[in-house]
GROMACS .gro file of C-alpha atoms in nm:
model
  387
    1MET     CA    1   5.902  -0.561   6.875
    2ALA     CA    2   5.808  -0.211   6.839
    3TYR     CA    3   5.946  -0.036   7.152
    4TYR     CA    4   6.264  -0.056   7.396
    5PHE     CA    5   6.229  -0.242   7.719
    6ARG     CA    6   6.460  -0.310   8.009
    7LEU     CA    7   6.441  -0.498   8.339
    8GLY     CA    8   6.701  -0.527   8.632
    9GLN     CA    9   7.061  -0.402   8.646
   10ILE     CA   10   7.261  -0.301   8.342
   11PRO     CA   11   7.585  -0.096   8.296
   12PRO     CA   12   7.549   0.266   8.159
   13LYS     CA   13   7.736   0.146   7.837
   14ARG     CA   14   7.703  -0.167   7.635
   15HIS     CA   15   8.020  -0.383   7.603
   16THR     CA   16   8.184  -0.237   7.918
   17GLN     CA   17   8.272  -0.367   8.264
   18PHE     CA   18   7.988  -0.464   8.470
   19ARG     CA   19   8.092  -0.640   8.790
   20GLN     CA   20   7.930  -0.870   9.041
   21PRO     CA   21   7.956  -0.786   9.420
   22ASP     CA   22   8.261  -1.035   9.455
   23GLY     CA   23   8.443  -0.836   9.180
   24SER     CA   24   8.398  -1.091   8.889
   25LEU     CA   25   8.241  -0.952   8.577
   26TYR     CA   26   7.897  -1.042   8.475
   27LYS     CA   27   7.890  -1.221   8.128
   28GLU     CA   28   7.743  -1.009   7.864
   29GLU     CA   29   7.550  -1.182   7.592
   30LEU     CA   30   7.403  -1.024   7.280
   31VAL     CA   31   7.090  -1.173   7.117
   32SER     CA   32   7.037  -1.048   6.798
   33SER     CA   33   6.834  -1.097   6.474
   34LYS     CA   34   6.949  -1.064   6.103
   35GLY     CA   35   7.316  -1.107   6.200
   36PHE     CA   36   7.360  -0.739   6.353
   37SER     CA   37   7.116  -0.551   6.154
   38GLY     CA   38   6.776  -0.663   6.309
   39ILE     CA   39   6.630  -0.607   6.654
   40TYR     CA   40   6.834  -0.727   6.968
   41SER     CA   41   6.862  -0.749   7.318
   42ASN     CA   42   7.187  -0.723   7.556
   43LEU     CA   43   7.155  -0.977   7.856
   44TYR     CA   44   7.398  -0.995   8.171
   45HIS     CA   45   7.467  -1.337   8.300
   46ILE     CA   46   7.600  -1.452   8.656
   47TYR     CA   47   7.768  -1.747   8.483
   48ASN     CA   48   7.913  -1.823   8.143
   49PRO     CA   49   7.608  -1.889   7.907
   50ASN     CA   50   7.858  -2.136   7.731
   51GLU     CA   51   7.914  -2.360   8.028
   52VAL     CA   52   7.796  -2.709   7.874
   53LYS     CA   53   7.829  -3.016   8.095
   54SER     CA   54   7.708  -3.281   7.850
   55ILE     CA   55   7.549  -3.310   7.506
   56GLY     CA   56   7.310  -3.614   7.472
   57ASN     CA   57   7.213  -3.786   7.142
   58PRO     CA   58   6.961  -3.594   6.925
   59THR     CA   59   6.596  -3.727   6.905
   60PRO     CA   60   6.378  -3.681   6.592
   61PHE     CA   61   6.115  -3.406   6.608
   62SER     CA   62   5.951  -3.326   6.275
   63TRP     CA   63   5.649  -3.387   6.082
   64GLU     CA   64   5.557  -3.520   5.744
   65ALA     CA   65   5.312  -3.353   5.481
   66ALA     CA   66   5.019  -3.573   5.384
   67LYS     CA   67   5.050  -3.490   5.014
   68GLN     CA   68   4.836  -3.765   4.911
   69HIS     CA   69   4.548  -3.570   5.092
   70GLY     CA   70   4.526  -3.372   4.756
   71LEU     CA   71   4.303  -3.064   4.685
   72ASN     CA   72   4.025  -3.064   4.945
   73GLN     CA   73   3.846  -2.811   5.148
   74THR     CA   74   3.919  -2.971   5.484
   75HIS     CA   75   3.770  -2.971   5.830
   76LEU     CA   76   3.980  -3.116   6.112
   77LYS     CA   77   3.746  -3.232   6.371
   78THR     CA   78   3.995  -3.180   6.676
   79SER     CA   79   3.730  -3.027   6.903
   80GLY     CA   80   3.711  -3.340   7.115
   81LEU     CA   81   4.089  -3.377   7.186
   82GLU     CA   82   4.182  -3.383   7.546
   83ILE     CA   83   4.544  -3.509   7.618
   84THR     CA   84   4.780  -3.518   7.331
   85GLY     CA   85   5.104  -3.613   7.500
   86GLU     CA   86   5.288  -3.622   7.844
   87ASP     CA   87   5.492  -3.293   7.824
   88TYR     CA   88   5.511  -2.960   7.649
   89LEU     CA   89   5.695  -3.115   7.352
   90SER     CA   90   5.568  -3.471   7.319
   91ALA     CA   91   5.198  -3.325   7.324
   92ARG     CA   92   5.263  -3.112   7.021
   93ARG     CA   93   5.071  -3.235   6.717
   94MET     CA   94   5.149  -3.006   6.411
   95LEU     CA   95   4.847  -3.051   6.183
   96MET     CA   96   4.974  -2.841   5.903
   97MET     CA   97   5.283  -2.727   5.731
   98ASN     CA   98   5.472  -2.569   5.440
   99ASN     CA   99   5.829  -2.428   5.425
  100ASP     CA  100   5.734  -2.105   5.603
  101VAL     CA  101   5.513  -2.222   5.888
  102MET     CA  102   5.357  -2.512   6.113
  103MET     CA  103   5.048  -2.491   6.288
  104GLY     CA  104   4.910  -2.748   6.553
  105ILE     CA  105   4.781  -2.814   6.906
  106CYS     CA  106   4.916  -2.900   7.245
  107THR     CA  107   4.735  -3.026   7.537
  108PRO     CA  108   5.010  -3.186   7.762
  109ARG     CA  109   4.932  -3.384   8.072
  110GLN     CA  110   5.219  -3.235   8.267
  111ARG     CA  111   5.136  -2.877   8.353
  112LYS     CA  112   5.492  -2.803   8.453
  113MET     CA  113   5.808  -2.842   8.253
  114ASP     CA  114   6.094  -3.009   8.415
  115PHE     CA  115   6.336  -2.880   8.153
  116TYR     CA  116   6.398  -2.568   7.931
  117PHE     CA  117   6.323  -2.541   7.556
  118LYS     CA  118   6.477  -2.331   7.287
  119ASN     CA  119   6.346  -2.330   6.929
  120ALA     CA  120   6.653  -2.257   6.729
  121ASP     CA  121   6.457  -2.316   6.401
  122GLY     CA  122   6.170  -2.028   6.430
  123ASP     CA  123   5.964  -1.777   6.616
  124GLU     CA  124   5.670  -1.922   6.798
  125ILE     CA  125   5.308  -1.801   6.878
  126ILE     CA  126   5.146  -1.993   7.137
  127TYR     CA  127   4.789  -1.894   7.170
  128ILE     CA  128   4.619  -2.000   7.505
  129HIS     CA  129   4.288  -2.127   7.422
  130ASP     CA  130   4.240  -2.263   7.765
  131GLY     CA  131   4.470  -2.245   8.079
  132GLU     CA  132   4.662  -1.996   8.297
  133GLY     CA  133   5.031  -1.978   8.400
  134THR     CA  134   5.373  -1.845   8.369
  135LEU     CA  135   5.629  -1.836   8.096
  136TYR     CA  136   5.972  -1.823   8.251
  137SER     CA  137   6.262  -1.720   8.010
  138GLN     CA  138   6.592  -1.522   8.049
  139PHE     CA  139   6.396  -1.228   8.019
  140GLY     CA  140   6.186  -1.270   8.315
  141LYS     CA  141   5.835  -1.383   8.420
  142LEU     CA  142   5.538  -1.340   8.199
  143GLU     CA  143   5.193  -1.426   8.319
  144VAL     CA  144   4.955  -1.591   8.052
  145LYS     CA  145   4.594  -1.668   8.040
  146LYS     CA  146   4.334  -1.762   7.825
  147GLY     CA  147   4.307  -1.569   7.500
  148ASP     CA  148   4.680  -1.450   7.493
  149TYR     CA  149   4.892  -1.452   7.203
  150VAL     CA  150   5.240  -1.528   7.338
  151VAL     CA  151   5.501  -1.435   7.089
  152ILE     CA  152   5.835  -1.596   7.156
  153PRO     CA  153   6.108  -1.501   6.943
  154ARG     CA  154   6.379  -1.778   6.812
  155THR     CA  155   6.641  -1.914   7.046
  156THR     CA  156   6.447  -1.774   7.360
  157ILE     CA  157   6.526  -2.024   7.646
  158TYR     CA  158   6.192  -2.098   7.832
  159ARG     CA  159   5.967  -2.305   8.033
  160PHE     CA  160   5.605  -2.280   8.118
  161GLU     CA  161   5.430  -2.359   8.433
  162PHE     CA  162   5.044  -2.383   8.392
  163LYS     CA  163   4.808  -2.406   8.675
  164GLU     CA  164   4.668  -2.748   8.767
  165GLU     CA  165   4.305  -2.660   8.782
  166GLY     CA  166   4.096  -2.631   8.471
  167PRO     CA  167   4.135  -2.728   8.106
  168LEU     CA  168   4.466  -2.664   7.905
  169ARG     CA  169   4.457  -2.627   7.547
  170LEU     CA  170   4.730  -2.448   7.334
  171LEU     CA  171   4.750  -2.349   6.973
  172VAL     CA  172   5.098  -2.363   6.851
  173ILE     CA  173   5.238  -2.171   6.539
  174GLU     CA  174   5.609  -2.207   6.437
  175SER     CA  175   5.748  -1.957   6.190
  176GLN     CA  176   6.057  -1.973   5.979
  177GLY     CA  177   6.080  -1.581   5.982
  178PRO     CA  178   6.039  -1.321   6.249
  179ILE     CA  179   5.674  -1.270   6.377
  180GLU     CA  180   5.609  -0.891   6.401
  181THR     CA  181   5.338  -0.637   6.436
  182VAL     CA  182   5.153  -0.523   6.106
  183LYS     CA  183   5.374  -0.302   5.905
  184ARG     CA  184   5.092  -0.069   5.778
  185TYR     CA  185   4.991  -0.015   6.132
  186ARG     CA  186   5.327   0.138   6.226
  187ASN     CA  187   5.476   0.489   6.171
  188GLU     CA  188   5.851   0.539   6.060
  189VAL     CA  189   6.002   0.490   6.387
  190GLY     CA  190   5.778   0.177   6.453
  191GLN     CA  191   5.532   0.312   6.692
  192LEU     CA  192   5.170   0.160   6.623
  193LEU     CA  193   4.925   0.439   6.443
  194GLU     CA  194   4.614   0.555   6.583
  195HIS     CA  195   4.406   0.351   6.361
  196SER     CA  196   4.581   0.022   6.471
  197PRO     CA  197   4.350  -0.224   6.629
  198TYR     CA  198   4.582  -0.252   6.921
  199CYS     CA  199   4.850  -0.032   7.067
  200GLU     CA  200   5.180  -0.081   7.285
  201ARG     CA  201   4.937  -0.063   7.592
  202ASP     CA  202   4.802  -0.398   7.497
  203ILE     CA  203   5.148  -0.550   7.459
  204ARG     CA  204   5.265  -0.729   7.788
  205PRO     CA  205   5.648  -0.784   7.800
  206PRO     CA  206   5.798  -0.966   8.103
  207HIS     CA  207   5.705  -0.796   8.427
  208GLU     CA  208   5.997  -0.913   8.650
  209LEU     CA  209   6.310  -1.095   8.644
  210HIS     CA  210   6.332  -1.446   8.765
  211ILE     CA  211   6.686  -1.504   8.871
  212GLU     CA  212   6.794  -1.892   8.926
  213ARG     CA  213   7.150  -1.882   9.073
  214GLU     CA  214   7.189  -2.244   9.195
  215LYS     CA  215   7.448  -2.475   9.021
  216GLY     CA  216   7.359  -2.820   8.903
  217ASP     CA  217   7.228  -3.002   8.611
  218TYR     CA  218   6.999  -2.800   8.392
  219LEU     CA  219   6.854  -2.969   8.052
  220VAL     CA  220   6.781  -2.749   7.768
  221GLN     CA  221   6.612  -2.929   7.457
  222ILE     CA  222   6.696  -2.716   7.153
  223LYS     CA  223   6.490  -2.787   6.835
  224LYS     CA  224   6.707  -2.749   6.535
  225GLN     CA  225   6.674  -2.900   6.172
  226GLY     CA  226   6.412  -3.158   6.282
  227PHE     CA  227   6.587  -3.297   6.592
  228LEU     CA  228   6.559  -3.217   6.976
  229HIS     CA  229   6.925  -3.163   7.082
  230GLN     CA  230   6.992  -3.255   7.457
  231TYR     CA  231   7.197  -2.989   7.625
  232THR     CA  232   7.280  -3.003   7.993
  233TYR     CA  233   7.439  -2.683   8.155
  234GLY     CA  234   7.630  -2.652   8.488
  235HIS     CA  235   7.367  -2.378   8.587
  236SER     CA  236   7.028  -2.250   8.495
  237PRO     CA  237   6.998  -2.039   8.170
  238LEU     CA  238   6.775  -1.802   8.374
  239ASP     CA  239   7.072  -1.665   8.564
  240ILE     CA  240   7.016  -1.290   8.411
  241VAL     CA  241   7.046  -1.000   8.648
  242GLY     CA  242   6.940  -0.757   8.376
  243TRP     CA  243   6.877  -0.684   7.996
  244ASP     CA  244   6.754  -0.421   7.760
  245GLY     CA  245   6.662  -0.404   7.412
  246PHE     CA  246   6.384  -0.476   7.154
  247LEU     CA  247   6.388  -0.846   7.133
  248TYR     CA  248   6.201  -1.037   7.410
  249PRO     CA  249   5.882  -1.246   7.437
  250TYR     CA  250   5.554  -1.071   7.498
  251ALA     CA  251   5.189  -1.143   7.542
  252LEU     CA  252   4.889  -0.965   7.352
  253SER     CA  253   4.541  -1.084   7.441
  254ILE     CA  254   4.278  -1.144   7.148
  255TYR     CA  255   4.018  -0.965   7.417
  256ASP     CA  256   4.229  -0.648   7.355
  257PHE     CA  257   4.214  -0.661   6.975
  258GLU     CA  258   3.969  -0.384   6.865
  259PRO     CA  259   3.770  -0.477   6.545
  260ILE     CA  260   3.749  -0.258   6.237
  261THR     CA  261   3.384  -0.242   6.096
  262GLY     CA  262   3.220  -0.072   5.835
  263ARG     CA  263   2.886  -0.012   5.635
  264ILE     CA  264   2.943  -0.335   5.408
  265HIS     CA  265   3.128  -0.626   5.496
  266GLN     CA  266   3.499  -0.582   5.546
  267PRO     CA  267   3.745  -0.807   5.388
  268PRO     CA  268   3.972  -1.033   5.630
  269PRO     CA  269   4.281  -0.805   5.630
  270VAL     CA  270   4.101  -0.568   5.881
  271HIS     CA  271   4.148  -0.840   6.131
  272GLN     CA  272   4.523  -0.864   6.077
  273THR     CA  273   4.711  -0.907   6.388
  274PHE     CA  274   5.075  -1.035   6.294
  275GLN     CA  275   5.284  -1.070   5.985
  276ALA     CA  276   5.558  -1.297   5.901
  277TRP     CA  277   5.749  -1.452   5.590
  278GLY     CA  278   5.489  -1.617   5.394
  279PHE     CA  279   5.182  -1.562   5.615
  280VAL     CA  280   4.973  -1.354   5.824
  281ILE     CA  281   4.773  -1.415   6.154
  282CYS     CA  282   4.427  -1.255   6.194
  283SER     CA  283   4.190  -1.221   6.492
  284PHE     CA  284   3.790  -1.247   6.458
  285VAL     CA  285   3.659  -1.111   6.764
  286PRO     CA  286   3.322  -0.984   6.884
  287ARG     CA  287   3.193  -0.706   6.667
  288LEU     CA  288   2.894  -0.507   6.520
  289PHE     CA  289   2.790  -0.628   6.181
  290ASP     CA  290   2.790  -0.393   5.868
  291TYR     CA  291   2.518  -0.124   5.899
  292HIS     CA  292   2.422  -0.041   5.508
  293PRO     CA  293   2.047  -0.094   5.515
  294LEU     CA  294   2.095  -0.368   5.252
  295ALA     CA  295   2.410  -0.518   5.414
  296ILE     CA  296   2.463  -0.902   5.404
  297PRO     CA  297   2.669  -0.971   5.723
  298ALA     CA  298   2.784  -1.320   5.593
  299PRO     CA  299   3.098  -1.336   5.414
  300TYR     CA  300   3.076  -1.366   5.042
  301ASN     CA  301   3.215  -1.648   4.822
  302HIS     CA  302   3.583  -1.621   4.751
  303SER     CA  303   3.847  -1.751   4.525
  304ASN     CA  304   4.176  -1.667   4.664
  305ILE     CA  305   4.432  -1.732   4.376
  306ASP     CA  306   4.736  -1.672   4.603
  307SER     CA  307   4.676  -1.813   4.963
  308ASP     CA  308   4.550  -2.093   5.158
  309GLU     CA  309   4.333  -2.015   5.468
  310VAL     CA  310   4.287  -2.165   5.808
  311LEU     CA  311   4.047  -2.081   6.064
  312TYR     CA  312   4.073  -2.206   6.412
  313TYR     CA  313   3.745  -2.187   6.604
  314ALA     CA  314   3.798  -2.078   6.961
  315GLU     CA  315   3.449  -1.942   7.087
  316GLY     CA  316   3.107  -1.871   6.989
  317GLU     CA  317   2.911  -1.998   6.691
  318PHE     CA  318   2.998  -1.891   6.334
  319MET     CA  319   2.713  -1.774   6.129
  320SER     CA  320   2.885  -1.887   5.817
  321ARG     CA  321   2.952  -2.240   5.910
  322LYS     CA  322   2.756  -2.559   6.003
  323GLY     CA  323   2.887  -2.851   6.193
  324ILE     CA  324   3.188  -2.668   6.327
  325ASP     CA  325   3.279  -2.709   6.684
  326ARG     CA  326   3.508  -2.512   6.945
  327GLY     CA  327   3.855  -2.645   6.884
  328SER     CA  328   3.833  -2.722   6.536
  329PHE     CA  329   4.012  -2.626   6.202
  330THR     CA  330   3.888  -2.550   5.874
  331ILE     CA  331   4.140  -2.515   5.579
  332HIS     CA  332   4.039  -2.360   5.245
  333MET     CA  333   4.279  -2.426   4.960
  334GLY     CA  334   4.372  -2.172   4.711
  335GLY     CA  335   4.233  -2.274   4.371
  336LEU     CA  336   3.888  -2.363   4.506
  337PRO     CA  337   3.619  -2.098   4.604
  338HIS     CA  338   3.477  -2.115   4.966
  339GLY     CA  339   3.205  -1.932   5.144
  340PRO     CA  340   2.917  -1.957   5.367
  341HIS     CA  341   2.721  -2.273   5.382
  342PRO     CA  342   2.369  -2.292   5.243
  343GLY     CA  343   2.110  -2.102   5.425
  344THR     CA  344   2.353  -1.908   5.637
  345VAL     CA  345   2.352  -1.582   5.400
  346GLU     CA  346   1.982  -1.526   5.427
  347LYS     CA  347   1.978  -1.616   5.805
  348SER     CA  348   2.259  -1.343   5.855
  349ILE     CA  349   2.049  -1.079   5.718
  350GLY     CA  350   1.924  -0.857   5.993
  351ALA     CA  351   2.186  -0.957   6.237
  352LYS     CA  352   2.335  -0.676   6.440
  353GLU     CA  353   2.658  -0.837   6.587
  354THR     CA  354   2.853  -1.153   6.640
  355HIS     CA  355   3.010  -1.280   6.956
  356GLU     CA  356   3.259  -1.522   6.791
  357TYR     CA  357   3.636  -1.565   6.856
  358ALA     CA  358   3.866  -1.732   6.600
  359VAL     CA  359   4.227  -1.734   6.495
  360MET     CA  360   4.294  -1.714   6.115
  361MET     CA  361   4.617  -1.799   5.924
  362ASP     CA  362   4.651  -1.700   5.570
  363THR     CA  363   4.964  -1.865   5.379
  364HIS     CA  364   5.130  -1.725   5.083
  365ARG     CA  365   5.225  -2.079   4.967
  366PRO     CA  366   5.046  -2.386   4.956
  367LEU     CA  367   4.977  -2.554   5.290
  368PHE     CA  368   4.968  -2.925   5.347
  369ILE     CA  369   4.818  -3.117   5.624
  370THR     CA  370   5.046  -3.347   5.808
  371THR     CA  371   5.023  -3.712   5.838
  372ASP     CA  372   4.923  -3.664   6.212
  373ALA     CA  373   4.619  -3.465   6.106
  374LEU     CA  374   4.470  -3.756   5.857
  375GLU     CA  375   4.290  -3.904   6.156
  376PHE     CA  376   4.089  -3.591   6.215
  377VAL     CA  377   3.980  -3.534   5.858
  378ASP     CA  378   3.600  -3.486   5.809
  379GLU     CA  379   3.535  -3.683   5.495
  380ASN     CA  380   3.203  -3.500   5.435
  381TYR     CA  381   3.325  -3.150   5.444
  382PRO     CA  382   3.417  -3.113   5.084
  383MET     CA  383   3.056  -3.177   4.976
  384SER     CA  384   2.898  -2.993   5.267
  385TRP     CA  385   2.789  -2.674   5.034
  386THR     CA  386   2.566  -2.919   4.859
  387GLU     CA  387   2.189  -2.822   4.965
   0.00000   0.00000   0.00000
């Protein structure tokens, strides 16, 4: 994160005595990245964070690349999916992957998690396509709603509670490296610059602590190296009375992303929202089209020699695509040109604005769909540019 934040009670100095009302010490925990050289936060527990009561058998939790799919422009027809599993973890269906990132969907039947989850493998972005609720973590409560990117640093212990009414649909992105704001939009001390499409005012950290003091059996499912490890603790991991630092979960709404436009068609990097190891995330939002008198609003054909490109269609009608519904994915592989469907270029001329929303991921290494994704493949899509 780009700025310091604190909640609750903390001592004046790090690593010094900080006592509870009964005279015992609060237990300090440093949560740090890149060893001791990256961003970090200091948390203060009522109980010992290492108080493990039991460890269950690990269960497999991984996906397999469908390498036999080959080099194909791909449309995953996932718009009709409703329930993908019972709970927040079993409902995860990762649909594409490489060594840097996985991306998929999650529509759980259960709206409230009766366990805690810790991803020890990677940072996460949970895009709330539909739904509203609360993220509870050691860092406090964070209200989330439709359109939010919820950025969760690795090893954060959390659970979601979503409201029962209305649809629930999540886009899940898991990164092997840290998920960060865009470097070219930051100054030398990390502050977002004036020309950034969003700023610190748009970033929502946890807004209040949520302290669970009762002892008992608390299950934390920890994802590590393709397994879920079952750890039962003697107290809640949400026993934090205060914390401060730069590392914490936060939300940024796609509705607060301010588009950058120009006289002629702007390239996708102007839509970049996050960066990570091996990929970027971009946000397509309502915006005015190009205003050169001879402008063509539809994107030009593109051969990207270094990247694979994924678009998740969130809202609206994309003028460059036919037959794509809300909640579908397109994957355009490096090595093949991609561009607007026939007829959409001429149709776009004279258009003044768009009301679309989409999440785009560009990977720097080849991306594979998973075996879970095969059932959603639109076999006709690779030939859909033929007039």
